[in-house]
Amino acid sequence: MRSPSDAPRATAGGGSDRFVSLDLLRGLIMVLMAIDHASYFVAKVHPGEFWGIPLPTYDSAAGFLTRLVTHLAAPGFFLLMGASIVFLTNTRRRSGWSDSRIARYLITRGALLILLQHLVENPAWLIGTLGGHQPAPMVPGGGSEVMLHFGVLYGLGASMIASAAFLRAPAGAMLGFGTAAILLSQYLTPGPEQTTILFSPAWRLFAIPGHSNAWQVFYPFLPWFGVTLLGMAFGRLMRADPRRAVRTGALAGIGLLAGFVLIRMSGGFGNIHPVTGPGWINFLNVTKYPPSLAFLLLTLGSNLLLLAAIDTVRDRVRSQQFPLLVFGQTALGFYLAHLYLFAAIGLFFPAGTGRPVMYLIWLLGLALLYPICLWYRSVKQSKPADSLWKML
């Protein structure tokens, strides 16, 4: 059993507490996420699983699996961000930062993420529309044309801002509040009869994704902050005993997947969309916007089991240049760069592509992103702790 000071770290982190297994998992889910966006920009295929609207159907298992594996990304982002907030807090306290200074840092960093959503990320989606017909999943609500889109960077930024209030909270409180936020989100999700209601922007941002005139929200605060708090509780366990945390996470992952099976079989609370027919695709086809309890049980359970599997082989990652490690340590840079890269490539395929070509372009994109992320990591390492670059 190792103490936190003996926990495996990536020295590329410039001395900060970076647990290798977590960085590798983050890198893996970044790579899986890129499949989804290559499909959107290049293949012109992108399903959407919104409340109140029938779930997408699939003509093949390959098409469904292409979407299913990417579901791991968003819950993994928020879970790992929560853990990283704990590590950052511990590191900055050791450097002499007060809790108020750490809170200001988190609030500033969260606000920066929301600003990047509108000034940097959203233009990439607009560029994608120049490359021919783009898939447009049905979104609850309606009204005038969308002008302000709040995606995953909004959800991450808002959750980081709110996390500043939990720096001194015990892990049990984080776990309890996080679970309560997720369950409350299930109760607040309207029924399909309210699909066309133009909920207020504040209500959209807080709990109910959809489109209300100029406002469009995909990642509302409440459920995703719940996942962030679960990640913070897990981060506390990692700080105390990394080995035990991974083992506990694996057991929790098995329990979450068992809970997923029970909830899908029950067809009631926690599904948003119950199973609509026979077959494994219908059973695994779950609601993402907002994340149903079934969705989170499936994806968080899978992430925790992946982390346990990665932890068994992390000692074999001896190079700081290992691609998944590099991607995991430059998540925001990877995210923004890959959107523009695939949006630009998609301009050359106005009619879209088949799935095999899309996967080849996805691999090419990863190869092009690798040196960009290496450069981005080196720039971050050369900056002081309170640098704007560190916030990125």
PDB file of C-alpha atoms in Angstrom, residues 249-357:
ATOM      1  CA  GLY A 249     -13.742   2.391  -7.629  1.00  0.00           C
ATOM      2  CA  ALA A 250     -13.730  -0.978  -9.391  1.00  0.00           C
ATOM      3  CA  LEU A 251     -16.211  -2.409  -6.878  1.00  0.00           C
ATOM      4  CA  ALA A 252     -18.331   0.731  -7.198  1.00  0.00           C
ATOM      5  CA  GLY A 253     -18.176   0.365 -10.989  1.00  0.00           C
ATOM      6  CA  ILE A 254     -19.561  -3.169 -10.775  1.00  0.00           C
ATOM      7  CA  GLY A 255     -22.303  -1.922  -8.475  1.00  0.00           C
ATOM      8  CA  LEU A 256     -23.187   0.951 -10.794  1.00  0.00           C
ATOM      9  CA  LEU A 257     -23.454  -1.372 -13.797  1.00  0.00           C
ATOM     10  CA  ALA A 258     -25.665  -3.717 -11.779  1.00  0.00           C
ATOM     11  CA  GLY A 259     -27.813  -0.707 -10.888  1.00  0.00           C
ATOM     12  CA  PHE A 260     -28.014   0.183 -14.564  1.00  0.00           C
ATOM     13  CA  VAL A 261     -29.365  -3.262 -15.424  1.00  0.00           C
ATOM     14  CA  LEU A 262     -31.963  -3.079 -12.648  1.00  0.00           C
ATOM     15  CA  ILE A 263     -33.147   0.401 -13.650  1.00  0.00           C
ATOM     16  CA  ARG A 264     -33.401  -0.515 -17.332  1.00  0.00           C
ATOM     17  CA  MET A 265     -35.351  -3.638 -16.450  1.00  0.00           C
ATOM     18  CA  SER A 266     -37.695  -1.674 -14.187  1.00  0.00           C
ATOM     19  CA  GLY A 267     -38.499   0.838 -16.933  1.00  0.00           C
ATOM     20  CA  GLY A 268     -39.446   3.532 -14.427  1.00  0.00           C
ATOM     21  CA  PHE A 269     -37.604   6.241 -12.513  1.00  0.00           C
ATOM     22  CA  GLY A 270     -34.098   6.972 -13.769  1.00  0.00           C
ATOM     23  CA  ASN A 271     -34.667   6.037 -17.409  1.00  0.00           C
ATOM     24  CA  ILE A 272     -36.276   9.177 -18.927  1.00  0.00           C
ATOM     25  CA  HIS A 273     -36.707   6.904 -21.981  1.00  0.00           C
ATOM     26  CA  PRO A 274     -37.598   3.324 -21.018  1.00  0.00           C
ATOM     27  CA  VAL A 275     -36.517   0.372 -23.143  1.00  0.00           C
ATOM     28  CA  THR A 276     -38.640   0.549 -26.294  1.00  0.00           C
ATOM     29  CA  GLY A 277     -38.164  -2.913 -27.778  1.00  0.00           C
ATOM     30  CA  PRO A 278     -36.212  -6.156 -27.703  1.00  0.00           C
ATOM     31  CA  GLY A 279     -32.496  -6.477 -28.284  1.00  0.00           C
ATOM     32  CA  TRP A 280     -29.338  -5.196 -26.665  1.00  0.00           C
ATOM     33  CA  ILE A 281     -29.243  -1.968 -28.663  1.00  0.00           C
ATOM     34  CA  ASN A 282     -32.583  -0.834 -27.267  1.00  0.00           C
ATOM     35  CA  PHE A 283     -31.442  -1.830 -23.785  1.00  0.00           C
ATOM     36  CA  LEU A 284     -28.247   0.243 -24.013  1.00  0.00           C
ATOM     37  CA  ASN A 285     -29.786   3.189 -25.884  1.00  0.00           C
ATOM     38  CA  VAL A 286     -30.125   5.740 -23.073  1.00  0.00           C
ATOM     39  CA  THR A 287     -30.802   9.456 -22.594  1.00  0.00           C
ATOM     40  CA  LYS A 288     -27.836  11.848 -22.458  1.00  0.00           C
ATOM     41  CA  TYR A 289     -29.510  15.289 -22.419  1.00  0.00           C
ATOM     42  CA  PRO A 290     -29.957  15.594 -19.483  1.00  0.00           C
ATOM     43  CA  PRO A 291     -28.052  12.502 -18.354  1.00  0.00           C
ATOM     44  CA  SER A 292     -30.545   9.967 -17.100  1.00  0.00           C
ATOM     45  CA  LEU A 293     -29.664   7.969 -14.024  1.00  0.00           C
ATOM     46  CA  ALA A 294     -29.370   4.938 -16.325  1.00  0.00           C
ATOM     47  CA  PHE A 295     -26.912   6.841 -18.539  1.00  0.00           C
ATOM     48  CA  LEU A 296     -24.746   7.827 -15.579  1.00  0.00           C
ATOM     49  CA  LEU A 297     -24.806   4.375 -14.007  1.00  0.00           C
ATOM     50  CA  LEU A 298     -23.659   2.854 -17.295  1.00  0.00           C
ATOM     51  CA  THR A 299     -20.967   5.409 -18.128  1.00  0.00           C
ATOM     52  CA  LEU A 300     -19.576   6.115 -14.658  1.00  0.00           C
ATOM     53  CA  GLY A 301     -19.469   2.404 -13.896  1.00  0.00           C
ATOM     54  CA  SER A 302     -17.611   1.774 -17.145  1.00  0.00           C
ATOM     55  CA  ASN A 303     -15.169   4.624 -16.463  1.00  0.00           C
ATOM     56  CA  LEU A 304     -14.332   3.278 -13.016  1.00  0.00           C
ATOM     57  CA  LEU A 305     -13.712  -0.208 -14.400  1.00  0.00           C
ATOM     58  CA  LEU A 306     -11.564   1.236 -17.184  1.00  0.00           C
ATOM     59  CA  LEU A 307      -9.556   3.115 -14.571  1.00  0.00           C
ATOM     60  CA  ALA A 308      -8.965  -0.124 -12.664  1.00  0.00           C
ATOM     61  CA  ALA A 309      -7.859  -1.870 -15.865  1.00  0.00           C
ATOM     62  CA  ILE A 310      -5.542   1.013 -16.798  1.00  0.00           C
ATOM     63  CA  ASP A 311      -4.049   1.022 -13.321  1.00  0.00           C
ATOM     64  CA  THR A 312      -2.906  -2.586 -13.760  1.00  0.00           C
ATOM     65  CA  VAL A 313      -0.736  -1.636 -16.762  1.00  0.00           C
ATOM     66  CA  ARG A 314       0.267   1.945 -15.942  1.00  0.00           C
ATOM     67  CA  ASP A 315       3.764   0.874 -14.867  1.00  0.00           C
ATOM     68  CA  ARG A 316       4.417  -0.109 -18.471  1.00  0.00           C
ATOM     69  CA  VAL A 317       3.986   3.529 -19.543  1.00  0.00           C
ATOM     70  CA  ARG A 318       7.602   4.579 -19.103  1.00  0.00           C
ATOM     71  CA  SER A 319       7.701   7.447 -21.583  1.00  0.00           C
ATOM     72  CA  GLN A 320       6.267  10.903 -20.967  1.00  0.00           C
ATOM     73  CA  GLN A 321       5.660  11.012 -24.736  1.00  0.00           C
ATOM     74  CA  PHE A 322       3.092   8.192 -24.633  1.00  0.00           C
ATOM     75  CA  PRO A 323       0.144   9.508 -26.704  1.00  0.00           C
ATOM     76  CA  LEU A 324      -2.668   8.817 -24.212  1.00  0.00           C
ATOM     77  CA  LEU A 325      -0.621  10.447 -21.451  1.00  0.00           C
ATOM     78  CA  VAL A 326       0.056  13.502 -23.590  1.00  0.00           C
ATOM     79  CA  PHE A 327      -3.608  13.814 -24.595  1.00  0.00           C
ATOM     80  CA  GLY A 328      -4.739  13.338 -21.004  1.00  0.00           C
ATOM     81  CA  GLN A 329      -2.444  16.097 -19.742  1.00  0.00           C
ATOM     82  CA  THR A 330      -3.572  18.570 -22.419  1.00  0.00           C
ATOM     83  CA  ALA A 331      -7.306  17.890 -22.426  1.00  0.00           C
ATOM     84  CA  LEU A 332      -8.537  21.425 -23.116  1.00  0.00           C
ATOM     85  CA  GLY A 333      -5.945  22.054 -25.809  1.00  0.00           C
ATOM     86  CA  PHE A 334      -6.813  18.735 -27.429  1.00  0.00           C
ATOM     87  CA  TYR A 335     -10.529  19.495 -27.221  1.00  0.00           C
ATOM     88  CA  LEU A 336     -10.412  22.887 -28.891  1.00  0.00           C
ATOM     89  CA  ALA A 337      -7.809  21.876 -31.483  1.00  0.00           C
ATOM     90  CA  HIS A 338      -9.621  18.712 -32.520  1.00  0.00           C
ATOM     91  CA  LEU A 339     -12.887  20.596 -33.142  1.00  0.00           C
ATOM     92  CA  TYR A 340     -11.202  22.974 -35.588  1.00  0.00           C
ATOM     93  CA  LEU A 341      -9.190  20.197 -37.188  1.00  0.00           C
ATOM     94  CA  PHE A 342     -12.182  17.984 -37.952  1.00  0.00           C
ATOM     95  CA  ALA A 343     -14.331  20.984 -38.899  1.00  0.00           C
ATOM     96  CA  ALA A 344     -11.684  21.951 -41.472  1.00  0.00           C
ATOM     97  CA  ILE A 345     -11.358  18.388 -42.792  1.00  0.00           C
ATOM     98  CA  GLY A 346     -15.127  18.149 -43.040  1.00  0.00           C
ATOM     99  CA  LEU A 347     -15.158  21.017 -45.535  1.00  0.00           C
ATOM    100  CA  PHE A 348     -13.658  18.608 -48.081  1.00  0.00           C
ATOM    101  CA  PHE A 349     -16.525  16.124 -47.626  1.00  0.00           C
ATOM    102  CA  PRO A 350     -19.731  18.102 -48.183  1.00  0.00           C
ATOM    103  CA  ALA A 351     -21.764  14.931 -48.706  1.00  0.00           C
ATOM    104  CA  GLY A 352     -20.197  13.130 -45.740  1.00  0.00           C
ATOM    105  CA  THR A 353     -18.325   9.837 -45.755  1.00  0.00           C
ATOM    106  CA  GLY A 354     -18.909   6.232 -44.897  1.00  0.00           C
ATOM    107  CA  ARG A 355     -17.932   4.915 -41.501  1.00  0.00           C
ATOM    108  CA  PRO A 356     -14.619   3.283 -42.602  1.00  0.00           C
ATOM    109  CA  VAL A 357     -13.363   6.521 -44.160  1.00  0.00           C
TER     110      VAL A 357
END
